[in-house]
mmCIF file of C-alpha atoms in Angstrom:
data_model
loop_
_atom_site.group_PDB
_atom_site.id
_atom_site.type_symbol
_atom_site.label_atom_id
_atom_site.label_comp_id
_atom_site.label_asym_id
_atom_site.label_seq_id
_atom_site.Cartn_x
_atom_site.Cartn_y
_atom_site.Cartn_z
ATOM 1 C CA MET A 1 -4.444 -0.222 -27.054
ATOM 2 C CA PRO A 2 -2.755 0.698 -23.733
ATOM 3 C CA LYS A 3 -5.018 2.354 -21.163
ATOM 4 C CA ARG A 4 -3.078 5.633 -21.175
ATOM 5 C CA PHE A 5 -3.480 6.056 -24.929
ATOM 6 C CA ARG A 6 -7.158 5.054 -24.881
ATOM 7 C CA LEU A 7 -7.680 7.738 -22.262
ATOM 8 C CA LEU A 8 -5.738 10.345 -24.242
ATOM 9 C CA VAL A 9 -7.765 9.678 -27.398
ATOM 10 C CA ALA A 10 -11.063 9.850 -25.495
ATOM 11 C CA LEU A 11 -10.131 13.080 -23.776
ATOM 12 C CA LEU A 12 -8.919 14.720 -26.965
ATOM 13 C CA LEU A 13 -12.137 13.783 -28.769
ATOM 14 C CA VAL A 14 -14.213 15.314 -25.997
ATOM 15 C CA ALA A 15 -11.977 18.347 -25.673
ATOM 16 C CA SER A 16 -11.912 19.046 -29.406
ATOM 17 C CA SER A 17 -15.633 19.702 -29.336
ATOM 18 C CA ALA A 18 -14.952 22.495 -26.856
ATOM 19 C CA ALA A 19 -12.926 24.434 -29.416
ATOM 20 C CA LEU A 20 -16.045 25.791 -31.060
ATOM 21 C CA PRO A 21 -16.011 28.294 -33.922
ATOM 22 C CA GLN A 22 -16.656 31.891 -32.955
ATOM 23 C CA GLY A 23 -20.358 32.575 -32.622
ATOM 24 C CA THR A 24 -21.186 29.000 -31.664
ATOM 25 C CA PRO A 25 -22.880 28.946 -28.252
ATOM 26 C CA ALA A 26 -21.241 26.884 -25.526
ATOM 27 C CA SER A 27 -22.676 25.792 -22.207
ATOM 28 C CA TRP A 28 -20.940 27.061 -19.078
ATOM 29 C CA THR A 29 -21.381 26.367 -15.374
ATOM 30 C CA ASP A 30 -19.991 27.626 -12.084
ATOM 31 C CA VAL A 31 -16.564 26.052 -11.553
ATOM 32 C CA MET A 32 -17.176 25.863 -7.790
ATOM 33 C CA ALA A 33 -20.344 23.829 -8.372
ATOM 34 C CA ALA A 34 -18.472 21.451 -10.671
ATOM 35 C CA ALA A 35 -15.678 21.105 -8.116
ATOM 36 C CA ALA A 36 -18.209 20.284 -5.406
ATOM 37 C CA GLU A 37 -19.549 17.444 -7.562
ATOM 38 C CA TRP A 38 -15.996 16.127 -7.963
ATOM 39 C CA LYS A 39 -15.233 16.652 -4.248
ATOM 40 C CA ALA A 40 -12.333 18.797 -5.412
ATOM 41 C CA THR A 41 -10.868 22.163 -4.441
ATOM 42 C CA VAL A 42 -10.235 25.159 -6.690
ATOM 43 C CA ALA A 43 -7.390 27.653 -6.485
ATOM 44 C CA TYR A 44 -7.430 30.731 -8.742
ATOM 45 C CA ASP A 45 -5.243 33.812 -9.070
ATOM 46 C CA ALA A 46 -7.327 36.580 -10.659
ATOM 47 C CA LEU A 47 -4.212 38.655 -11.334
ATOM 48 C CA THR A 48 -2.478 36.066 -13.524
ATOM 49 C CA GLY A 49 -5.651 34.269 -14.571
ATOM 50 C CA THR A 50 -4.131 30.902 -13.643
ATOM 51 C CA GLY A 51 -5.528 28.240 -11.380
ATOM 52 C CA HIS A 52 -6.017 24.574 -10.727
ATOM 53 C CA ILE A 53 -8.600 22.019 -9.663
ATOM 54 C CA LEU A 54 -7.274 19.453 -7.182
ATOM 55 C CA ARG A 55 -8.925 16.206 -6.167
ATOM 56 C CA GLY A 56 -6.674 14.071 -3.988
ATOM 57 C CA GLY A 57 -3.535 13.703 -6.079
ATOM 58 C CA ASP A 58 -5.290 14.481 -9.376
ATOM 59 C CA LEU A 59 -4.508 17.946 -10.715
ATOM 60 C CA VAL A 60 -6.100 19.970 -13.533
ATOM 61 C CA ARG A 61 -4.337 23.217 -14.489
ATOM 62 C CA PHE A 62 -6.011 26.025 -16.426
ATOM 63 C CA LYS A 63 -5.581 29.631 -17.511
ATOM 64 C CA ARG A 64 -8.492 32.016 -17.950
ATOM 65 C CA ASP A 65 -9.651 32.217 -21.598
ATOM 66 C CA TYR A 66 -6.583 30.203 -22.691
ATOM 67 C CA PRO A 67 -7.181 27.606 -25.450
ATOM 68 C CA VAL A 68 -5.315 24.798 -23.630
ATOM 69 C CA TYR A 69 -5.716 23.168 -20.223
ATOM 70 C CA SER A 70 -3.944 20.154 -18.764
ATOM 71 C CA VAL A 71 -4.890 17.142 -16.674
ATOM 72 C CA GLY A 72 -2.272 15.247 -14.696
ATOM 73 C CA SER A 73 1.352 15.614 -15.667
ATOM 74 C CA GLY A 74 1.254 14.705 -19.325
ATOM 75 C CA LEU A 75 -2.087 15.324 -21.031
ATOM 76 C CA SER A 76 -2.789 18.734 -22.584
ATOM 77 C CA LEU A 77 -6.231 19.378 -24.038
ATOM 78 C CA ARG A 78 -6.852 22.018 -26.673
ATOM 79 C CA ALA A 79 -9.937 23.812 -25.434
ATOM 80 C CA THR A 80 -10.941 26.865 -23.469
ATOM 81 C CA ALA A 81 -11.882 25.374 -20.130
ATOM 82 C CA VAL A 82 -12.394 28.357 -17.845
ATOM 83 C CA ARG A 83 -13.576 31.942 -18.171
ATOM 84 C CA ASP A 84 -14.036 34.733 -15.646
ATOM 85 C CA THR A 85 -17.306 36.644 -16.007
ATOM 86 C CA GLY A 86 -16.399 39.060 -13.251
ATOM 87 C CA ALA A 87 -19.224 37.731 -11.127
ATOM 88 C CA ARG A 88 -17.972 34.160 -11.047
ATOM 89 C CA LEU A 89 -15.486 31.710 -12.525
ATOM 90 C CA GLU A 90 -17.085 29.412 -15.103
ATOM 91 C CA ILE A 91 -16.067 26.125 -16.709
ATOM 92 C CA SER A 92 -17.292 24.830 -20.061
ATOM 93 C CA ALA A 93 -19.606 21.819 -20.196
ATOM 94 C CA ASP A 94 -17.191 20.021 -22.515
ATOM 95 C CA ALA A 95 -14.343 20.536 -20.077
ATOM 96 C CA VAL A 96 -16.558 19.196 -17.279
ATOM 97 C CA THR A 97 -17.225 16.064 -19.347
ATOM 98 C CA ALA A 98 -13.551 15.534 -20.181
ATOM 99 C CA ILE A 99 -12.354 16.112 -16.628
ATOM 100 C CA THR A 100 -15.084 13.870 -15.197
ATOM 101 C CA ARG A 101 -13.960 11.069 -17.506
ATOM 102 C CA TRP A 102 -10.344 11.588 -16.497
ATOM 103 C CA PHE A 103 -11.189 11.467 -12.782
ATOM 104 C CA ALA A 104 -13.137 8.238 -13.388
ATOM 105 C CA GLU A 105 -10.173 6.696 -15.209
ATOM 106 C CA ARG A 106 -7.872 7.685 -12.352
ATOM 107 C CA ASP A 107 -10.247 6.091 -9.829
ATOM 108 C CA ALA A 108 -10.406 2.877 -11.849
ATOM 109 C CA GLU A 109 -6.627 2.784 -12.163
ATOM 110 C CA ARG A 110 -6.174 3.200 -8.411
ATOM 111 C CA ALA A 111 -8.806 0.562 -7.643
ATOM 112 C CA SER A 112 -6.924 -1.985 -9.770
ATOM 113 C CA ARG A 113 -3.713 -1.512 -7.776
ATOM 114 C CA PHE A 114 -2.726 -2.952 -4.440
ATOM 115 C CA SER A 115 -2.793 -0.319 -1.737
ATOM 116 C CA ILE A 116 -2.195 0.133 1.960
ATOM 117 C CA ALA A 117 -5.681 1.362 2.828
ATOM 118 C CA ALA A 118 -5.129 1.575 6.591
ATOM 119 C CA ILE A 119 -2.256 2.049 9.038
ATOM 120 C CA LEU A 120 -2.640 1.438 12.764
ATOM 121 C CA ILE A 121 -0.224 3.120 15.192
ATOM 122 C CA ASP A 122 -0.232 1.559 18.658
ATOM 123 C CA PRO A 123 1.523 3.438 21.495
ATOM 124 C CA GLY A 124 1.988 0.708 24.113
ATOM 125 C CA HIS A 125 0.728 0.628 27.717
ATOM 126 C CA GLY A 126 -1.169 3.668 29.094
ATOM 127 C CA GLY A 127 -3.469 4.422 32.012
ATOM 128 C CA LYS A 128 -2.885 2.047 34.929
ATOM 129 C CA ASP A 129 -0.023 0.417 33.011
ATOM 130 C CA SER A 130 2.952 2.786 32.984
ATOM 131 C CA GLY A 131 5.211 0.338 31.185
ATOM 132 C CA ALA A 132 8.913 0.575 31.969
ATOM 133 C CA ILE A 133 10.003 3.267 34.442
ATOM 134 C CA GLY A 134 13.329 5.061 34.715
ATOM 135 C CA GLU A 135 14.310 7.073 37.812
ATOM 136 C CA PHE A 136 17.602 8.900 38.146
ATOM 137 C CA GLY A 137 19.295 11.691 40.085
ATOM 138 C CA THR A 138 18.132 13.894 42.922
ATOM 139 C CA GLY A 139 16.993 17.464 43.361
ATOM 140 C CA LYS A 140 16.892 19.532 40.206
ATOM 141 C CA ASP A 141 18.624 16.719 38.284
ATOM 142 C CA ARG A 142 15.982 14.152 39.246
ATOM 143 C CA LEU A 143 14.344 12.403 36.310
ATOM 144 C CA ARG A 144 11.372 10.050 36.371
ATOM 145 C CA ILE A 145 10.368 8.808 32.945
ATOM 146 C CA LEU A 146 7.442 6.546 32.058
ATOM 147 C CA GLU A 147 7.358 4.425 28.929
ATOM 148 C CA LYS A 148 3.662 5.145 28.366
ATOM 149 C CA ASP A 149 4.332 8.904 28.080
ATOM 150 C CA VAL A 150 7.296 8.526 25.728
ATOM 151 C CA VAL A 151 5.522 6.245 23.270
ATOM 152 C CA LEU A 152 2.295 8.272 23.267
ATOM 153 C CA ALA A 153 4.208 11.415 22.303
ATOM 154 C CA ILE A 154 5.952 9.593 19.457
ATOM 155 C CA GLY A 155 2.844 7.705 18.329
ATOM 156 C CA ALA A 156 0.666 10.816 18.247
ATOM 157 C CA ASP A 157 3.284 12.615 16.151
ATOM 158 C CA VAL A 158 3.552 9.750 13.649
ATOM 159 C CA TYR A 159 -0.252 9.470 13.494
ATOM 160 C CA ALA A 160 -0.724 13.189 12.781
ATOM 161 C CA ARG A 161 1.919 13.210 10.058
ATOM 162 C CA LEU A 162 0.499 10.133 8.339
ATOM 163 C CA GLN A 163 -2.983 11.677 8.417
ATOM 164 C CA ALA A 164 -1.654 14.856 6.825
ATOM 165 C CA ARG A 165 0.165 12.918 4.110
ATOM 166 C CA TRP A 166 -2.667 10.520 3.277
ATOM 167 C CA PRO A 167 -6.077 12.032 4.109
ATOM 168 C CA ASP A 168 -7.754 9.306 2.023
ATOM 169 C CA LYS A 169 -6.234 6.428 4.002
ATOM 170 C CA ARG A 170 -7.575 5.226 7.341
ATOM 171 C CA ILE A 171 -4.923 6.191 9.886
ATOM 172 C CA LEU A 172 -5.762 4.728 13.292
ATOM 173 C CA LEU A 173 -4.374 5.339 16.789
ATOM 174 C CA THR A 174 -5.101 2.896 19.616
ATOM 175 C CA ARG A 175 -5.046 5.619 22.279
ATOM 176 C CA THR A 176 -5.004 9.406 22.211
ATOM 177 C CA GLY A 177 -4.472 9.957 25.938
ATOM 178 C CA ASP A 178 -3.529 8.250 29.186
ATOM 179 C CA THR A 179 -5.889 5.300 28.764
ATOM 180 C CA PHE A 180 -5.291 1.556 28.758
ATOM 181 C CA PRO A 181 -6.773 -0.366 25.831
ATOM 182 C CA SER A 182 -6.331 -4.092 26.423
ATOM 183 C CA LEU A 183 -3.990 -6.034 24.160
ATOM 184 C CA ASP A 184 -7.007 -7.775 22.629
ATOM 185 C CA ALA A 185 -8.707 -4.428 21.971
ATOM 186 C CA ARG A 186 -5.598 -3.128 20.212
ATOM 187 C CA VAL A 187 -5.308 -5.998 17.748
ATOM 188 C CA ASP A 188 -9.091 -6.245 17.304
ATOM 189 C CA LYS A 189 -9.120 -2.585 16.239
ATOM 190 C CA ALA A 190 -6.763 -3.506 13.414
ATOM 191 C CA ASN A 191 -8.221 -6.908 12.517
ATOM 192 C CA ASP A 192 -11.750 -5.465 12.294
ATOM 193 C CA VAL A 193 -10.902 -2.820 9.678
ATOM 194 C CA PRO A 194 -12.905 -3.648 6.504
ATOM 195 C CA LEU A 195 -10.684 -3.979 3.443
ATOM 196 C CA GLY A 196 -11.289 -4.241 -0.278
ATOM 197 C CA VAL A 197 -9.923 -7.004 -2.506
ATOM 198 C CA ASN A 198 -6.657 -5.194 -3.271
ATOM 199 C CA GLU A 199 -6.340 -3.395 0.061
ATOM 200 C CA ALA A 200 -4.061 -4.093 3.018
ATOM 201 C CA ILE A 201 -3.381 -2.748 6.509
ATOM 202 C CA ILE A 202 -0.169 -2.548 8.549
ATOM 203 C CA TYR A 203 0.328 -2.478 12.326
ATOM 204 C CA VAL A 204 3.091 -0.511 14.069
ATOM 205 C CA SER A 205 3.387 -0.894 17.845
ATOM 206 C CA ILE A 206 5.670 1.561 19.676
ATOM 207 C CA HIS A 207 7.398 0.775 22.982
ATOM 208 C CA ALA A 208 10.390 1.785 25.086
ATOM 209 C CA ASN A 209 12.790 -0.802 26.468
ATOM 210 C CA ALA A 210 14.103 -1.737 29.921
ATOM 211 C CA SER A 211 16.896 -3.962 31.180
ATOM 212 C CA PHE A 212 18.575 -5.022 34.434
ATOM 213 C CA ASN A 213 21.773 -4.121 32.590
ATOM 214 C CA LYS A 214 21.832 -0.348 33.054
ATOM 215 C CA ALA A 215 24.338 -0.009 30.215
ATOM 216 C CA ALA A 216 21.923 -1.439 27.635
ATOM 217 C CA SER A 217 20.822 1.205 25.132
ATOM 218 C CA GLY A 218 19.641 1.699 21.579
ATOM 219 C CA PHE A 219 16.610 1.155 19.354
ATOM 220 C CA GLU A 220 15.405 -1.986 17.601
ATOM 221 C CA VAL A 221 12.457 -3.307 15.603
ATOM 222 C CA TRP A 222 10.809 -6.682 16.186
ATOM 223 C CA TYR A 223 8.701 -8.868 13.916
ATOM 224 C CA LEU A 224 7.034 -12.237 14.446
ATOM 225 C CA ASN A 225 9.262 -15.315 14.399
ATOM 226 C CA PRO A 226 8.587 -16.998 11.021
ATOM 227 C CA GLU A 227 8.476 -20.392 12.775
ATOM 228 C CA TYR A 228 5.427 -19.350 14.802
ATOM 229 C CA ARG A 229 2.281 -20.871 13.307
ATOM 230 C CA ARG A 230 -1.010 -18.990 13.424
ATOM 231 C CA THR A 231 -4.308 -18.680 11.571
ATOM 232 C CA VAL A 232 -4.476 -15.551 9.435
ATOM 233 C CA VAL A 233 -7.243 -16.573 7.024
ATOM 234 C CA ASP A 234 -10.667 -15.813 8.467
ATOM 235 C CA PRO A 235 -12.941 -18.772 7.558
ATOM 236 C CA LYS A 236 -15.939 -16.408 7.550
ATOM 237 C CA LYS A 237 -14.304 -14.399 4.767
ATOM 238 C CA ALA A 238 -13.388 -17.529 2.825
ATOM 239 C CA GLU A 239 -16.895 -18.890 2.275
ATOM 240 C CA GLY A 240 -17.065 -21.164 -0.728
ATOM 241 C CA VAL A 241 -13.364 -22.059 -0.545
ATOM 242 C CA ASP A 242 -12.594 -25.777 -0.273
ATOM 243 C CA LYS A 243 -11.709 -26.554 3.360
ATOM 244 C CA ASN A 244 -8.757 -28.608 2.138
ATOM 245 C CA VAL A 245 -7.397 -25.531 0.399
ATOM 246 C CA LEU A 246 -7.661 -23.205 3.421
ATOM 247 C CA PRO A 247 -4.468 -24.496 5.123
ATOM 248 C CA ILE A 248 -2.534 -23.886 1.909
ATOM 249 C CA LEU A 249 -3.918 -20.367 1.583
ATOM 250 C CA ASN A 250 -3.134 -19.735 5.248
ATOM 251 C CA ALA A 251 0.482 -20.866 4.840
ATOM 252 C CA MET A 252 0.921 -18.643 1.779
ATOM 253 C CA LEU A 253 -0.539 -15.643 3.592
ATOM 254 C CA GLU A 254 1.633 -16.303 6.670
ATOM 255 C CA GLU A 255 4.723 -16.258 4.466
ATOM 256 C CA GLU A 256 3.581 -13.082 2.738
ATOM 257 C CA TYR A 257 2.952 -11.293 6.050
ATOM 258 C CA THR A 258 6.361 -12.380 7.358
ATOM 259 C CA THR A 259 8.155 -11.116 4.260
ATOM 260 C CA GLU A 260 6.337 -7.786 4.407
ATOM 261 C CA SER A 261 6.886 -7.468 8.179
ATOM 262 C CA VAL A 262 10.630 -7.946 7.701
ATOM 263 C CA PHE A 263 10.646 -5.335 4.947
ATOM 264 C CA LEU A 264 8.656 -2.920 7.129
ATOM 265 C CA ALA A 265 11.008 -3.538 10.075
ATOM 266 C CA ARG A 266 14.077 -2.856 7.939
ATOM 267 C CA SER A 267 12.507 0.250 6.450
ATOM 268 C CA ILE A 268 11.687 1.719 9.874
ATOM 269 C CA LEU A 269 15.036 0.747 11.391
ATOM 270 C CA GLY A 270 16.996 2.280 8.517
ATOM 271 C CA SER A 271 15.023 5.512 8.692
ATOM 272 C CA MET A 272 15.428 5.730 12.475
ATOM 273 C CA LYS A 273 19.179 5.285 12.113
ATOM 274 C CA LYS A 274 19.339 8.160 9.638
ATOM 275 C CA SER A 275 17.117 10.339 11.795
ATOM 276 C CA VAL A 276 18.791 9.931 15.210
ATOM 277 C CA GLY A 277 22.346 9.592 13.898
ATOM 278 C CA ASP A 278 24.960 8.722 16.502
ATOM 279 C CA SER A 279 22.832 9.727 19.488
ATOM 280 C CA SER A 280 21.508 6.163 19.884
ATOM 281 C CA ILE A 281 22.675 2.670 18.937
ATOM 282 C CA ASP A 282 21.087 0.638 16.141
ATOM 283 C CA ARG A 283 20.385 -2.796 17.680
ATOM 284 C CA GLY A 284 18.952 -4.254 14.466
ATOM 285 C CA ILE A 285 15.781 -6.186 13.661
ATOM 286 C CA ARG A 286 14.782 -9.154 15.820
ATOM 287 C CA GLU A 287 12.244 -11.982 16.035
ATOM 288 C CA GLU A 288 9.835 -12.579 18.916
ATOM 289 C CA GLU A 289 6.267 -13.737 19.560
ATOM 290 C CA TRP A 290 4.981 -10.523 21.127
ATOM 291 C CA PHE A 291 1.199 -10.580 21.628
ATOM 292 C CA VAL A 292 0.386 -7.820 19.165
ATOM 293 C CA VAL A 293 2.561 -9.078 16.306
ATOM 294 C CA ARG A 294 1.367 -12.663 16.634
ATOM 295 C CA ASN A 295 -2.323 -11.725 16.817
ATOM 296 C CA ALA A 296 -2.448 -8.932 14.223
ATOM 297 C CA LYS A 297 -3.468 -10.604 10.963
ATOM 298 C CA MET A 298 -1.383 -8.333 8.781
ATOM 299 C CA PRO A 299 2.225 -7.156 8.348
ATOM 300 C CA SER A 300 3.149 -5.959 11.840
ATOM 301 C CA VAL A 301 6.178 -4.752 13.786
ATOM 302 C CA LEU A 302 7.018 -3.638 17.310
ATOM 303 C CA VAL A 303 9.424 -0.702 17.591
ATOM 304 C CA GLU A 304 11.559 -0.232 20.730
ATOM 305 C CA VAL A 305 12.711 3.404 20.738
ATOM 306 C CA GLY A 306 15.305 3.171 23.529
ATOM 307 C CA PHE A 307 15.993 2.114 27.125
ATOM 308 C CA VAL A 308 14.420 4.111 29.941
ATOM 309 C CA THR A 309 16.684 2.188 32.351
ATOM 310 C CA ASN A 310 19.818 3.732 30.831
ATOM 311 C CA GLU A 311 20.248 7.200 32.338
ATOM 312 C CA ALA A 312 21.811 8.834 29.289
ATOM 313 C CA GLU A 313 19.169 7.405 26.978
ATOM 314 C CA ALA A 314 16.360 8.172 29.436
ATOM 315 C CA ARG A 315 17.392 11.815 29.371
ATOM 316 C CA LEU A 316 17.356 11.672 25.567
ATOM 317 C CA LEU A 317 13.869 10.156 25.672
ATOM 318 C CA SER A 318 12.711 13.082 27.814
ATOM 319 C CA ASP A 319 13.940 15.556 25.180
ATOM 320 C CA GLN A 320 11.264 16.700 22.709
ATOM 321 C CA GLU A 321 13.729 17.121 19.860
ATOM 322 C CA HIS A 322 14.946 13.530 20.239
ATOM 323 C CA LEU A 323 11.348 12.285 20.327
ATOM 324 C CA ARG A 324 10.686 14.238 17.137
ATOM 325 C CA LYS A 325 13.645 12.516 15.470
ATOM 326 C CA LEU A 326 12.411 9.094 16.555
ATOM 327 C CA GLY A 327 8.943 9.911 15.236
ATOM 328 C CA ASP A 328 10.441 11.149 11.990
ATOM 329 C CA GLY A 329 12.319 7.867 11.592
ATOM 330 C CA ILE A 330 9.211 5.750 12.146
ATOM 331 C CA TYR A 331 7.097 7.977 9.882
ATOM 332 C CA THR A 332 9.633 7.923 7.041
ATOM 333 C CA GLY A 333 10.077 4.164 7.352
ATOM 334 C CA VAL A 334 6.328 3.623 7.061
ATOM 335 C CA VAL A 335 6.063 5.994 4.091
ATOM 336 C CA ASP A 336 8.920 4.245 2.275
ATOM 337 C CA PHE A 337 7.303 0.856 2.886
ATOM 338 C CA VAL A 338 3.892 2.025 1.644
ATOM 339 C CA ASP A 339 5.386 3.626 -1.465
ATOM 340 C CA TYR A 340 7.276 0.423 -2.280
ATOM 341 C CA PHE A 341 4.262 -1.799 -1.583
ATOM 342 C CA GLU A 342 1.868 0.244 -3.692
ATOM 343 C CA HIS A 343 4.196 0.650 -6.670
ATOM 344 C CA ARG A 344 5.874 -2.768 -6.760
ATOM 345 C CA LYS A 345 3.256 -5.243 -5.546
ATOM 346 C CA GLY A 346 1.068 -6.987 -8.104
ATOM 347 C CA PRO A 347 1.064 -6.750 -11.901
ATOM 348 C CA PRO A 348 1.793 -3.355 -13.463
ATOM 349 C CA VAL A 349 -1.167 -1.348 -14.675
ATOM 350 C CA PRO A 350 -1.142 -1.339 -18.522
#
């Protein structure tokens, strides 16, 4: 029997016991206390008598004294779940049991899927390292722009938006101010994140470009050259695995990370192109052995948001609206990649 139908049958059996004949006593408890146990929030409109219980993305809808309540988007249970005593909002014990079982099923379903459990955003340079510098004009038209400031503004924006979208994921930022984490510290922060069996992490480094050719402009996304060989399997985490098998596992994981890095690069580049429009040139995705992408043991990319050595683009990079668009492109590209990864990777849940 498919999991969804097993769950439906179990919930209906539990819920049916809540539809008690008149005069039969039922056990009730404070809905806020039940929600606290579930680590959920409750919203209730006393005027309409409608409300919901929300835990992460799991939603239970109810109506005061109404003989039906629903869990998720497709399961309706025939029982009176909630009543308003005037002093407090109460939920029936049978509804608590049914909803608890449903939450547990949802947790088990999520645990069986592949997921991006962590995302690290790395604004390059900082502190004593200003990165690329652009200086143009004189007087009131003078502009001095530092790469470290541009990428921190974009990185902080992307970080905040990812946190708001996925409060249950670990969203990491290598620096929050004008500090200089070493390159080793940046990749170690990502490599040291503990992950479950079906969990993954991605690394997005953000930089601004420079060139002796003052006409050079545009944005691009880099990933590690597939020909570059590295060790991505940690022997300490592979205890009990035949040493002769480790090189094979390493090669398979290298190929997987490369494929996912290319997909992530394309996703970010495409979203940036849509976001900034014709204001900047799409320079495509490229291969290189940058320190962070070759040492991060995960899908990783390095985003170049524009050239601070091109006056027109430098002035764009000093405009908050343009920075917002660049951040929006990176954010949307990451979201699209995560959604694809989590819904397409691995066998489907029955």
